mmCIF file of C-alpha atoms and ligand atoms in Angstrom:
data_model
loop_
_atom_site.group_PDB
_atom_site.id
_atom_site.type_symbol
_atom_site.label_atom_id
_atom_site.label_comp_id
_atom_site.label_asym_id
_atom_site.label_seq_id
_atom_site.Cartn_x
_atom_site.Cartn_y
_atom_site.Cartn_z
ATOM 1 C CA MET A 1255 53.662 11.998 -82.550
ATOM 2 C CA SER A 1256 53.556 15.586 -83.716
ATOM 3 C CA PRO A 1257 53.972 18.264 -81.062
ATOM 4 C CA ILE A 1258 51.300 20.879 -80.543
ATOM 5 C CA PRO A 1259 52.608 24.042 -82.206
ATOM 6 C CA ILE A 1260 53.376 26.820 -79.780
ATOM 7 C CA GLU A 1261 51.949 30.229 -80.605
ATOM 8 C CA PRO A 1262 54.820 32.362 -82.102
ATOM 9 C CA ASN A 1263 55.079 34.929 -79.292
ATOM 10 C CA LEU A 1264 55.320 32.202 -76.690
ATOM 11 C CA LEU A 1265 57.752 30.271 -78.873
ATOM 12 C CA ALA A 1266 60.006 33.326 -79.075
ATOM 13 C CA THR A 1267 59.863 33.811 -75.314
ATOM 14 C CA ARG A 1268 60.656 30.169 -74.595
ATOM 15 C CA LEU A 1269 63.557 30.165 -77.065
ATOM 16 C CA VAL A 1270 65.119 33.224 -75.462
ATOM 17 C CA GLU A 1271 64.616 31.794 -71.970
ATOM 18 C CA TRP A 1272 66.265 28.510 -72.886
ATOM 19 C CA LEU A 1273 69.123 30.216 -74.735
ATOM 20 C CA GLU A 1274 69.721 32.804 -72.003
ATOM 21 C CA ALA A 1275 69.965 29.935 -69.543
ATOM 22 C CA ASN A 1276 72.605 28.465 -71.849
ATOM 23 C CA ARG A 1277 74.549 31.654 -72.464
ATOM 24 C CA GLN A 1278 77.595 30.501 -70.518
ATOM 25 C CA ASN A 1279 77.601 27.219 -72.443
ATOM 26 C CA MET A 1280 77.538 29.206 -75.675
ATOM 27 C CA VAL A 1281 80.485 31.339 -74.558
ATOM 28 C CA GLU A 1282 82.492 28.276 -73.534
ATOM 29 C CA ALA A 1283 81.710 26.583 -76.842
ATOM 30 C CA ALA A 1284 82.845 29.663 -78.786
ATOM 31 C CA VAL A 1285 86.077 29.721 -76.799
ATOM 32 C CA GLU A 1286 86.612 26.039 -77.515
ATOM 33 C CA LEU A 1287 86.284 26.604 -81.260
ATOM 34 C CA ALA A 1288 88.560 29.651 -81.154
ATOM 35 C CA ARG A 1289 91.239 27.655 -79.323
ATOM 36 C CA HIS A 1290 91.428 25.411 -82.384
ATOM 37 C CA GLU A 1291 93.161 27.691 -84.858
ATOM 38 C CA SER A 1292 92.002 27.000 -88.405
ATOM 39 C CA PRO A 1293 93.694 28.909 -91.219
ATOM 40 C CA SER A 1294 92.234 28.066 -94.635
ATOM 41 C CA SER A 1295 95.595 26.741 -95.797
ATOM 42 C CA ASP A 1296 96.364 24.290 -92.979
ATOM 43 C CA ARG A 1297 94.673 21.006 -93.618
ATOM 44 C CA VAL A 1298 95.727 19.297 -90.391
ATOM 45 C CA ALA A 1299 94.491 22.198 -88.257
ATOM 46 C CA LEU A 1300 91.245 22.274 -90.258
ATOM 47 C CA GLU A 1301 90.712 18.543 -89.795
ATOM 48 C CA ASN A 1302 91.159 18.903 -86.032
ATOM 49 C CA LEU A 1303 88.529 21.599 -85.806
ATOM 50 C CA ALA A 1304 86.211 19.778 -88.225
ATOM 51 C CA THR A 1305 86.230 16.757 -85.916
ATOM 52 C CA LEU A 1306 85.201 18.953 -83.004
ATOM 53 C CA VAL A 1307 82.509 20.824 -84.950
ATOM 54 C CA ARG A 1308 81.143 17.582 -86.322
ATOM 55 C CA GLN A 1309 80.889 16.091 -82.825
ATOM 56 C CA ARG A 1310 79.179 19.188 -81.456
ATOM 57 C CA PHE A 1311 76.528 19.219 -84.187
ATOM 58 C CA GLN A 1312 75.911 15.496 -83.800
ATOM 59 C CA ASP A 1313 75.365 16.090 -80.083
ATOM 60 C CA ALA A 1314 72.915 18.834 -81.067
ATOM 61 C CA GLY A 1315 70.842 16.276 -82.972
ATOM 62 C CA ALA A 1316 72.091 16.725 -86.537
ATOM 63 C CA THR A 1317 73.452 14.029 -88.787
ATOM 64 C CA VAL A 1318 76.769 15.155 -90.207
ATOM 65 C CA GLU A 1319 78.611 13.914 -93.248
ATOM 66 C CA SER A 1320 82.182 14.897 -93.963
ATOM 67 C CA LEU A 1321 82.851 15.677 -97.623
ATOM 68 C CA THR A 1322 86.257 16.272 -99.134
ATOM 69 C CA VAL A 1323 86.776 17.533 -102.658
ATOM 70 C CA GLY A 1324 90.135 16.608 -104.159
ATOM 71 C CA ASN A 1325 92.519 16.951 -101.245
ATOM 72 C CA SER A 1326 90.499 19.594 -99.455
ATOM 73 C CA ALA A 1327 89.825 19.604 -95.733
ATOM 74 C CA PRO A 1328 86.351 18.348 -94.724
ATOM 75 C CA ASN A 1329 83.219 20.247 -95.655
ATOM 76 C CA LEU A 1330 80.503 19.290 -93.164
ATOM 77 C CA LYS A 1331 77.060 18.538 -94.577
ATOM 78 C CA LEU A 1332 74.310 18.628 -91.949
ATOM 79 C CA ARG A 1333 70.786 17.286 -91.838
ATOM 80 C CA PHE A 1334 68.335 18.147 -89.068
ATOM 81 C CA GLY A 1335 64.620 17.637 -88.551
ATOM 82 C CA THR A 1336 62.421 15.523 -90.760
ATOM 83 C CA PRO A 1337 64.089 14.227 -93.916
ATOM 84 C CA ALA A 1338 62.965 15.881 -97.135
ATOM 85 C CA VAL A 1339 60.221 14.155 -99.104
ATOM 86 C CA PRO A 1340 60.721 14.319 -102.880
ATOM 87 C CA GLY A 1341 60.144 17.829 -104.169
ATOM 88 C CA GLN A 1342 60.220 19.390 -100.715
ATOM 89 C CA ARG A 1343 62.541 22.352 -100.317
ATOM 90 C CA SER A 1344 64.872 22.781 -97.384
ATOM 91 C CA VAL A 1345 65.990 25.670 -95.242
ATOM 92 C CA LEU A 1346 69.714 25.981 -95.966
ATOM 93 C CA VAL A 1347 72.106 27.316 -93.322
ATOM 94 C CA LEU A 1348 75.645 28.208 -94.435
ATOM 95 C CA GLY A 1349 78.747 28.671 -92.321
ATOM 96 C CA HIS A 1350 82.493 28.194 -92.531
ATOM 97 C CA TYR A 1351 85.051 27.093 -89.975
ATOM 98 C CA ASP A 1352 88.236 28.373 -91.602
ATOM 99 C CA THR A 1353 89.669 31.754 -90.625
ATOM 100 C CA VAL A 1354 92.142 34.235 -92.084
ATOM 101 C CA TRP A 1355 94.475 33.845 -89.088
ATOM 102 C CA PRO A 1356 97.697 31.823 -89.357
ATOM 103 C CA LEU A 1357 98.701 29.254 -86.735
ATOM 104 C CA GLY A 1358 100.217 30.935 -83.694
ATOM 105 C CA THR A 1359 97.947 33.994 -83.820
ATOM 106 C CA LEU A 1360 96.614 33.079 -80.363
ATOM 107 C CA GLU A 1361 100.013 34.049 -78.938
ATOM 108 C CA THR A 1362 99.577 37.651 -80.022
ATOM 109 C CA MET A 1363 95.740 37.754 -79.932
ATOM 110 C CA PRO A 1364 94.856 35.656 -76.892
ATOM 111 C CA ILE A 1365 91.228 34.839 -76.192
ATOM 112 C CA ARG A 1366 90.068 37.162 -73.441
ATOM 113 C CA LEU A 1367 86.810 38.398 -71.961
ATOM 114 C CA GLU A 1368 86.519 42.087 -71.104
ATOM 115 C CA GLY A 1369 83.076 42.860 -69.749
ATOM 116 C CA SER A 1370 80.749 41.446 -72.389
ATOM 117 C CA ARG A 1371 83.372 41.536 -75.155
ATOM 118 C CA LEU A 1372 85.056 38.277 -75.995
ATOM 119 C CA PHE A 1373 88.197 38.866 -78.049
ATOM 120 C CA GLY A 1374 89.913 36.241 -80.166
ATOM 121 C CA PRO A 1375 90.872 35.343 -83.730
ATOM 122 C CA GLY A 1376 88.039 33.940 -85.828
ATOM 123 C CA LEU A 1377 85.290 34.464 -83.246
ATOM 124 C CA TYR A 1378 83.373 37.138 -85.140
ATOM 125 C CA ASP A 1379 84.181 35.623 -88.553
ATOM 126 C CA MET A 1380 82.629 33.236 -87.808
ATOM 127 C CA LYS A 1381 83.101 30.705 -85.063
ATOM 128 C CA ALA A 1382 80.456 32.443 -82.940
ATOM 129 C CA GLY A 1383 78.086 32.056 -85.911
ATOM 130 C CA LEU A 1384 78.601 28.292 -85.789
ATOM 131 C CA ILE A 1385 77.783 28.282 -82.075
ATOM 132 C CA ILE A 1386 74.619 30.277 -82.787
ATOM 133 C CA PHE A 1387 73.606 27.599 -85.300
ATOM 134 C CA GLU A 1388 74.435 24.742 -82.937
ATOM 135 C CA PHE A 1389 72.491 26.244 -80.034
ATOM 136 C CA ALA A 1390 69.545 27.186 -82.264
ATOM 137 C CA LEU A 1391 69.252 23.463 -83.051
ATOM 138 C CA ARG A 1392 69.665 22.536 -79.388
ATOM 139 C CA ALA A 1393 66.944 25.006 -78.384
ATOM 140 C CA ILE A 1394 64.563 23.700 -81.057
ATOM 141 C CA THR A 1395 65.024 20.173 -79.740
ATOM 142 C CA ALA A 1396 64.804 21.212 -76.091
ATOM 143 C CA LEU A 1397 61.435 22.872 -76.740
ATOM 144 C CA GLY A 1398 60.159 19.775 -78.539
ATOM 145 C CA GLN A 1399 59.766 21.603 -81.838
ATOM 146 C CA THR A 1400 60.117 20.206 -85.338
ATOM 147 C CA PRO A 1401 60.954 22.520 -88.244
ATOM 148 C CA ALA A 1402 58.268 22.635 -90.923
ATOM 149 C CA GLN A 1403 60.888 22.064 -93.604
ATOM 150 C CA PRO A 1404 63.993 19.886 -93.500
ATOM 151 C CA VAL A 1405 67.035 21.820 -92.295
ATOM 152 C CA HIS A 1406 70.168 21.419 -94.394
ATOM 153 C CA GLY A 1407 73.479 22.916 -93.385
ATOM 154 C CA LEU A 1408 76.938 23.259 -94.841
ATOM 155 C CA ILE A 1409 79.913 24.249 -92.733
ATOM 156 C CA THR A 1410 82.781 24.686 -95.122
ATOM 157 C CA CYS A 1411 86.580 24.760 -94.884
ATOM 158 C CA ASP A 1412 87.618 27.389 -97.424
ATOM 159 C CA GLU A 1413 85.296 30.412 -97.505
ATOM 160 C CA GLU A 1414 88.124 32.816 -96.719
ATOM 161 C CA ILE A 1415 90.004 31.842 -99.877
ATOM 162 C CA GLY A 1416 87.011 32.003 -102.233
ATOM 163 C CA SER A 1417 85.459 28.560 -101.544
ATOM 164 C CA PRO A 1418 87.329 26.517 -104.185
ATOM 165 C CA SER A 1419 86.350 23.109 -102.750
ATOM 166 C CA SER A 1420 82.936 24.021 -101.389
ATOM 167 C CA ARG A 1421 81.360 26.151 -104.102
ATOM 168 C CA GLU A 1422 79.792 23.234 -105.949
ATOM 169 C CA LEU A 1423 78.491 21.707 -102.717
ATOM 170 C CA ILE A 1424 76.943 25.042 -101.776
ATOM 171 C CA GLU A 1425 75.306 25.419 -105.177
ATOM 172 C CA THR A 1426 73.977 21.855 -105.099
ATOM 173 C CA GLU A 1427 72.403 22.407 -101.680
ATOM 174 C CA ALA A 1428 71.055 25.813 -102.712
ATOM 175 C CA ARG A 1429 69.166 24.433 -105.700
ATOM 176 C CA ASN A 1430 66.935 22.466 -103.295
ATOM 177 C CA ALA A 1431 66.472 25.282 -100.793
ATOM 178 C CA CYS A 1432 63.531 27.617 -100.286
ATOM 179 C CA TYR A 1433 65.939 30.101 -98.751
ATOM 180 C CA ALA A 1434 69.492 30.387 -97.504
ATOM 181 C CA LEU A 1435 70.533 31.732 -94.102
ATOM 182 C CA VAL A 1436 74.183 32.767 -93.843
ATOM 183 C CA LEU A 1437 76.004 32.871 -90.509
ATOM 184 C CA GLU A 1438 78.467 35.647 -91.361
ATOM 185 C CA ALA A 1439 78.544 38.535 -88.911
ATOM 186 C CA PRO A 1440 76.005 41.364 -89.264
ATOM 187 C CA LEU A 1441 77.070 44.864 -90.262
ATOM 188 C CA ALA A 1442 78.852 46.884 -87.547
ATOM 189 C CA ASP A 1443 75.561 48.503 -86.497
ATOM 190 C CA GLY A 1444 73.773 45.150 -86.316
ATOM 191 C CA ARG A 1445 71.929 45.288 -89.639
ATOM 192 C CA LEU A 1446 71.484 42.095 -91.641
ATOM 193 C CA LYS A 1447 72.895 41.853 -95.163
ATOM 194 C CA THR A 1448 70.713 41.530 -98.243
ATOM 195 C CA THR A 1449 73.278 42.739 -100.774
ATOM 196 C CA ARG A 1450 76.927 41.995 -101.260
ATOM 197 C CA LYS A 1451 79.225 43.031 -104.016
ATOM 198 C CA GLY A 1452 80.635 40.513 -106.434
ATOM 199 C CA VAL A 1453 84.369 39.954 -106.186
ATOM 200 C CA GLY A 1454 86.840 39.557 -109.025
ATOM 201 C CA ALA A 1455 90.535 38.710 -108.799
ATOM 202 C CA TYR A 1456 92.767 39.358 -111.790
ATOM 203 C CA VAL A 1457 96.482 39.271 -112.503
ATOM 204 C CA LEU A 1458 98.147 41.519 -115.076
ATOM 205 C CA GLU A 1459 101.534 40.333 -116.277
ATOM 206 C CA ILE A 1460 103.775 42.602 -118.290
ATOM 207 C CA GLN A 1461 106.657 41.316 -120.323
ATOM 208 C CA GLY A 1462 109.316 43.860 -121.294
ATOM 209 C CA ARG A 1463 113.023 43.464 -122.012
ATOM 210 C CA ALA A 1464 116.079 43.837 -119.756
ATOM 211 C CA ALA A 1465 118.935 46.174 -120.659
ATOM 212 C CA HIS A 1466 121.811 47.912 -118.864
ATOM 213 C CA ALA A 1467 120.407 51.076 -117.314
ATOM 214 C CA GLY A 1468 123.606 53.021 -118.018
ATOM 215 C CA VAL A 1469 125.121 51.527 -121.146
ATOM 216 C CA GLU A 1470 122.143 51.011 -123.469
ATOM 217 C CA PRO A 1471 118.844 51.782 -121.701
ATOM 218 C CA GLU A 1472 117.198 52.456 -125.071
ATOM 219 C CA LYS A 1473 117.462 48.734 -125.870
ATOM 220 C CA GLY A 1474 115.206 47.806 -122.966
ATOM 221 C CA VAL A 1475 111.434 47.688 -122.719
ATOM 222 C CA ASN A 1476 110.555 49.010 -119.278
ATOM 223 C CA ALA A 1477 107.849 46.851 -117.721
ATOM 224 C CA PHE A 1478 107.382 49.311 -114.848
ATOM 225 C CA LEU A 1479 106.793 52.229 -117.164
ATOM 226 C CA GLU A 1480 104.229 50.117 -118.985
ATOM 227 C CA LEU A 1481 102.721 49.157 -115.625
ATOM 228 C CA ALA A 1482 102.418 52.822 -114.664
ATOM 229 C CA HIS A 1483 100.298 53.446 -117.754
ATOM 230 C CA GLN A 1484 98.199 50.345 -117.080
ATOM 231 C CA ILE A 1485 97.598 51.228 -113.420
ATOM 232 C CA LEU A 1486 96.028 54.522 -114.443
ATOM 233 C CA ALA A 1487 93.973 52.825 -117.153
ATOM 234 C CA ILE A 1488 92.697 50.187 -114.717
ATOM 235 C CA TYR A 1489 91.683 52.692 -112.040
ATOM 236 C CA ALA A 1490 89.841 54.651 -114.738
ATOM 237 C CA LEU A 1491 87.523 51.626 -115.131
ATOM 238 C CA ALA A 1492 86.040 52.177 -111.661
ATOM 239 C CA CYS A 1493 82.538 53.598 -111.429
ATOM 240 C CA PRO A 1494 81.734 54.141 -107.735
ATOM 241 C CA GLU A 1495 78.244 55.524 -108.563
ATOM 242 C CA GLN A 1496 77.421 52.052 -109.925
ATOM 243 C CA GLY A 1497 79.183 50.375 -107.028
ATOM 244 C CA THR A 1498 82.200 49.364 -109.089
ATOM 245 C CA THR A 1499 85.627 49.753 -107.531
ATOM 246 C CA VAL A 1500 89.055 48.405 -108.427
ATOM 247 C CA ASN A 1501 92.217 48.078 -106.386
ATOM 248 C CA ILE A 1502 95.730 47.128 -107.376
ATOM 249 C CA GLY A 1503 96.978 45.845 -104.071
ATOM 250 C CA LEU A 1504 100.193 44.086 -104.969
ATOM 251 C CA ILE A 1505 102.842 44.703 -107.618
ATOM 252 C CA GLU A 1506 106.031 42.791 -108.170
ATOM 253 C CA GLY A 1507 108.817 42.687 -110.693
ATOM 254 C CA GLY A 1508 112.192 43.951 -111.732
ATOM 255 C CA LEU A 1509 115.687 42.629 -111.099
ATOM 256 C CA ALA A 1510 117.980 45.408 -109.849
ATOM 257 C CA SER A 1511 118.185 49.179 -109.852
ATOM 258 C CA ASN A 1512 120.645 49.210 -112.758
ATOM 259 C CA ILE A 1513 118.584 46.972 -115.027
ATOM 260 C CA ILE A 1514 115.632 48.139 -117.101
ATOM 261 C CA PRO A 1515 112.863 46.007 -115.528
ATOM 262 C CA PRO A 1516 111.940 43.171 -117.896
ATOM 263 C CA HIS A 1517 108.757 42.068 -116.144
ATOM 264 C CA ALA A 1518 106.056 43.220 -113.752
ATOM 265 C CA THR A 1519 102.980 41.681 -112.188
ATOM 266 C CA ALA A 1520 99.988 43.450 -110.680
ATOM 267 C CA LYS A 1521 97.201 41.836 -108.646
ATOM 268 C CA ILE A 1522 93.836 43.477 -109.157
ATOM 269 C CA ASP A 1523 90.776 43.268 -106.896
ATOM 270 C CA VAL A 1524 87.436 44.176 -108.494
ATOM 271 C CA ARG A 1525 84.108 44.780 -106.686
ATOM 272 C CA VAL A 1526 80.822 45.076 -108.554
ATOM 273 C CA SER A 1527 77.163 45.468 -107.605
ATOM 274 C CA THR A 1528 75.680 44.111 -110.824
ATOM 275 C CA ALA A 1529 76.399 41.366 -113.324
ATOM 276 C CA GLU A 1530 76.465 43.988 -116.127
ATOM 277 C CA GLU A 1531 79.298 45.829 -114.418
ATOM 278 C CA ALA A 1532 81.143 42.550 -113.869
ATOM 279 C CA ASP A 1533 80.948 41.889 -117.611
ATOM 280 C CA ARG A 1534 82.036 45.418 -118.501
ATOM 281 C CA ILE A 1535 85.117 45.277 -116.256
ATOM 282 C CA ASP A 1536 86.031 41.782 -117.378
ATOM 283 C CA ALA A 1537 85.898 42.768 -121.034
ATOM 284 C CA ALA A 1538 87.851 45.978 -120.420
ATOM 285 C CA LEU A 1539 90.628 44.231 -118.504
ATOM 286 C CA ARG A 1540 91.003 41.614 -121.206
ATOM 287 C CA ALA A 1541 91.133 44.345 -123.851
ATOM 288 C CA LEU A 1542 93.985 46.288 -122.207
ATOM 289 C CA SER A 1543 96.646 47.036 -124.792
ATOM 290 C CA PRO A 1544 100.263 48.068 -124.265
ATOM 291 C CA VAL A 1545 101.362 51.687 -124.512
ATOM 292 C CA LEU A 1546 105.030 50.835 -125.145
ATOM 293 C CA PRO A 1547 105.215 49.263 -128.601
ATOM 294 C CA GLU A 1548 107.217 46.198 -127.596
ATOM 295 C CA ALA A 1549 105.615 45.435 -124.236
ATOM 296 C CA LYS A 1550 103.339 42.402 -123.916
ATOM 297 C CA LEU A 1551 100.349 42.170 -121.589
ATOM 298 C CA THR A 1552 98.629 39.053 -120.262
ATOM 299 C CA VAL A 1553 95.482 39.261 -118.123
ATOM 300 C CA SER A 1554 94.259 36.220 -116.205
ATOM 301 C CA GLY A 1555 91.667 35.583 -113.503
ATOM 302 C CA GLY A 1556 88.013 36.523 -113.362
ATOM 303 C CA LEU A 1557 84.977 36.984 -111.144
ATOM 304 C CA ASN A 1558 85.126 34.509 -108.253
ATOM 305 C CA ARG A 1559 81.905 35.579 -106.522
ATOM 306 C CA PRO A 1560 78.924 36.959 -108.410
ATOM 307 C CA PRO A 1561 77.169 39.960 -106.829
ATOM 308 C CA MET A 1562 74.424 39.196 -104.307
ATOM 309 C CA VAL A 1563 71.588 41.356 -105.587
ATOM 310 C CA ARG A 1564 68.507 42.120 -103.467
ATOM 311 C CA THR A 1565 65.550 40.441 -105.144
ATOM 312 C CA ASN A 1566 61.916 40.882 -104.094
ATOM 313 C CA ALA A 1567 62.001 37.420 -102.564
ATOM 314 C CA ALA A 1568 65.113 38.328 -100.559
ATOM 315 C CA GLY A 1569 63.316 41.467 -99.400
ATOM 316 C CA GLN A 1570 60.365 39.352 -98.251
ATOM 317 C CA LEU A 1571 62.706 37.037 -96.386
ATOM 318 C CA PHE A 1572 64.220 40.035 -94.624
ATOM 319 C CA GLU A 1573 60.716 41.319 -93.750
ATOM 320 C CA ARG A 1574 59.958 37.965 -92.230
ATOM 321 C CA ALA A 1575 63.141 38.147 -90.167
ATOM 322 C CA ARG A 1576 62.151 41.629 -89.071
ATOM 323 C CA THR A 1577 58.755 40.390 -87.888
ATOM 324 C CA LEU A 1578 60.423 37.515 -86.038
ATOM 325 C CA GLY A 1579 62.841 40.043 -84.544
ATOM 326 C CA HIS A 1580 59.872 41.981 -83.136
ATOM 327 C CA LEU A 1581 58.778 38.833 -81.315
ATOM 328 C CA LEU A 1582 62.220 38.855 -79.686
ATOM 329 C CA GLY A 1583 62.069 42.568 -78.895
ATOM 330 C CA VAL A 1584 64.771 43.551 -81.386
ATOM 331 C CA SER A 1585 64.384 45.847 -84.352
ATOM 332 C CA LEU A 1586 66.365 44.601 -87.336
ATOM 333 C CA GLY A 1587 67.655 46.709 -90.199
ATOM 334 C CA GLU A 1588 69.079 45.636 -93.524
ATOM 335 C CA GLY A 1589 72.048 46.763 -95.542
ATOM 336 C CA GLY A 1590 74.846 45.709 -97.817
ATOM 337 C CA THR A 1591 78.602 45.330 -97.936
ATOM 338 C CA GLY A 1592 81.443 45.287 -100.436
ATOM 339 C CA GLY A 1593 82.724 42.024 -98.982
ATOM 340 C CA GLY A 1594 81.713 38.682 -100.506
ATOM 341 C CA SER A 1595 80.501 35.505 -98.787
ATOM 342 C CA ASP A 1596 79.067 32.138 -99.757
ATOM 343 C CA GLY A 1597 75.701 33.917 -99.826
ATOM 344 C CA ASN A 1598 76.814 35.385 -103.144
ATOM 345 C CA PHE A 1599 76.625 31.889 -104.681
ATOM 346 C CA THR A 1600 73.144 31.068 -103.364
ATOM 347 C CA ALA A 1601 71.746 34.491 -104.290
ATOM 348 C CA ALA A 1602 73.157 34.209 -107.817
ATOM 349 C CA LEU A 1603 71.078 31.033 -108.245
ATOM 350 C CA GLY A 1604 67.936 32.999 -107.420
ATOM 351 C CA ILE A 1605 67.599 31.582 -103.898
ATOM 352 C CA PRO A 1606 66.422 34.249 -101.408
ATOM 353 C CA THR A 1607 69.419 34.773 -99.168
ATOM 354 C CA LEU A 1608 69.687 36.471 -95.796
ATOM 355 C CA ASP A 1609 73.204 37.083 -94.537
ATOM 356 C CA GLY A 1610 74.614 38.571 -91.346
ATOM 357 C CA LEU A 1611 72.902 36.108 -88.985
ATOM 358 C CA GLY A 1612 76.084 35.569 -86.973
ATOM 359 C CA CYS A 1613 77.039 37.230 -83.718
ATOM 360 C CA ALA A 1614 77.233 40.977 -83.046
ATOM 361 C CA GLY A 1615 80.771 42.258 -82.584
ATOM 362 C CA ALA A 1616 83.537 43.933 -84.521
ATOM 363 C CA GLY A 1617 86.906 43.555 -86.163
ATOM 364 C CA ALA A 1618 86.586 40.882 -88.858
ATOM 365 C CA HIS A 1619 90.094 40.161 -90.206
ATOM 366 C CA ALA A 1620 91.473 42.713 -87.709
ATOM 367 C CA THR A 1621 93.499 42.424 -84.501
ATOM 368 C CA HIS A 1622 90.629 43.708 -82.344
ATOM 369 C CA GLU A 1623 88.288 40.932 -83.534
ATOM 370 C CA GLN A 1624 85.598 40.420 -80.870
ATOM 371 C CA ILE A 1625 82.026 39.342 -80.234
ATOM 372 C CA LEU A 1626 79.423 40.665 -77.813
ATOM 373 C CA VAL A 1627 78.565 37.618 -75.741
ATOM 374 C CA ASP A 1628 75.313 39.160 -74.470
ATOM 375 C CA SER A 1629 73.939 38.986 -77.990
ATOM 376 C CA LEU A 1630 74.558 35.251 -78.476
ATOM 377 C CA PRO A 1631 71.185 34.035 -77.080
ATOM 378 C CA VAL A 1632 68.969 36.445 -79.022
ATOM 379 C CA HIS A 1633 70.818 35.816 -82.286
ATOM 380 C CA ALA A 1634 70.419 32.080 -81.768
ATOM 381 C CA ALA A 1635 66.727 32.614 -81.010
ATOM 382 C CA LEU A 1636 66.312 34.574 -84.255
ATOM 383 C CA LEU A 1637 68.007 31.825 -86.242
ATOM 384 C CA ALA A 1638 65.845 29.196 -84.518
ATOM 385 C CA LEU A 1639 62.712 31.135 -85.487
ATOM 386 C CA LEU A 1640 63.891 31.468 -89.093
ATOM 387 C CA ILE A 1641 64.525 27.726 -89.147
ATOM 388 C CA LEU A 1642 61.193 26.855 -87.535
ATOM 389 C CA ASN A 1643 59.390 29.249 -89.854
ATOM 390 C CA PRO A 1644 56.241 29.510 -87.683
ATOM 391 C CA ASP A 1645 52.915 30.607 -89.077
ATOM 392 C CA LEU A 1646 52.832 34.315 -88.213
ATOM 393 C CA GLU A 1647 49.160 34.856 -88.891
ATOM 394 C CA HIS A 1648 48.368 34.799 -85.202
ATOM 395 C CA ALA A 1649 51.509 36.552 -83.989
ATOM 396 C CA ARG A 1650 51.708 39.998 -82.342
HETATM 397 ZN ZN1 ZN B 407 83.336 34.709 -92.836
#
């Protein structure tokens, strides 16, 4: 039995009505997820939350498979709607349930509601996004709708540390997708994200030679002096006009104040807007040469997320979201960010990717992290419309 399709304007209205009626349930669900702390590094904590998330999505009508890679925590693979027939492309929805916050953060950042702001670690990035996904599916079912394409989802355990266990799963799912919808938070002003910078992580190690700083300093090779030269050389590689920035955010080394430092390590963060710039920086870092004749340099690392570049197809996907937004009475903008997400992987495969479909709020990775609970229903309605992909010919 196939349901009679609802005209898009009416569909939008019904979705918002159903979701507004469920706003309190959405808030309580977000609080429940936030109460389960889930730092990327704590497998037991991750498994606890994965069990809860899995149960919630099963209750919402999805089938959920738990996939571990090596000894990773579970990555949850979701299926919803009609199963794919061979050759049919899916709508892919991506989220993650790990956070940057260590266990015990709730003691200093308790979950609290102030007006329409719900504060708590991991809510904005991105437990509220998961609730938006769950309730979008619930609303679709409640209205008797069936998505035109199969809906595939991945809720991963390690996005905040560069997705080591989930990257391949994401790329496998993306290859069969017509587009990818990413549940990260929108920009601070509510715009969706169609570009993200690529992210590189490198380590520079400098080997010098120790010597007594008073007796025979000339016999040493000063790794810090070499590092000082290299820091300036590395910052000179930046090209902000092209979107390329570098940061040396951590340096270590040395033994004591009266010893010429024999070694130094610098951790380098690189952000790029294009693959060409990624290649240029990579080559330049690997070609760094020592200024002090006897110093030795070793550069390791590389690009761990390719840049998410706005293609025409991604632009069309955004335009579609904008039209769907009009049906909901919201006007959507688009923008970009220097931060990476799993959308970088799908976009790099040529899959149109729309990011920032999570909840409005503020303070990702910051102590004032919060969501605006009033925006939960409309964001879930937008996601439901993107999933249902209605024929818009007769809309407006
Ligand atoms: Zn995130």
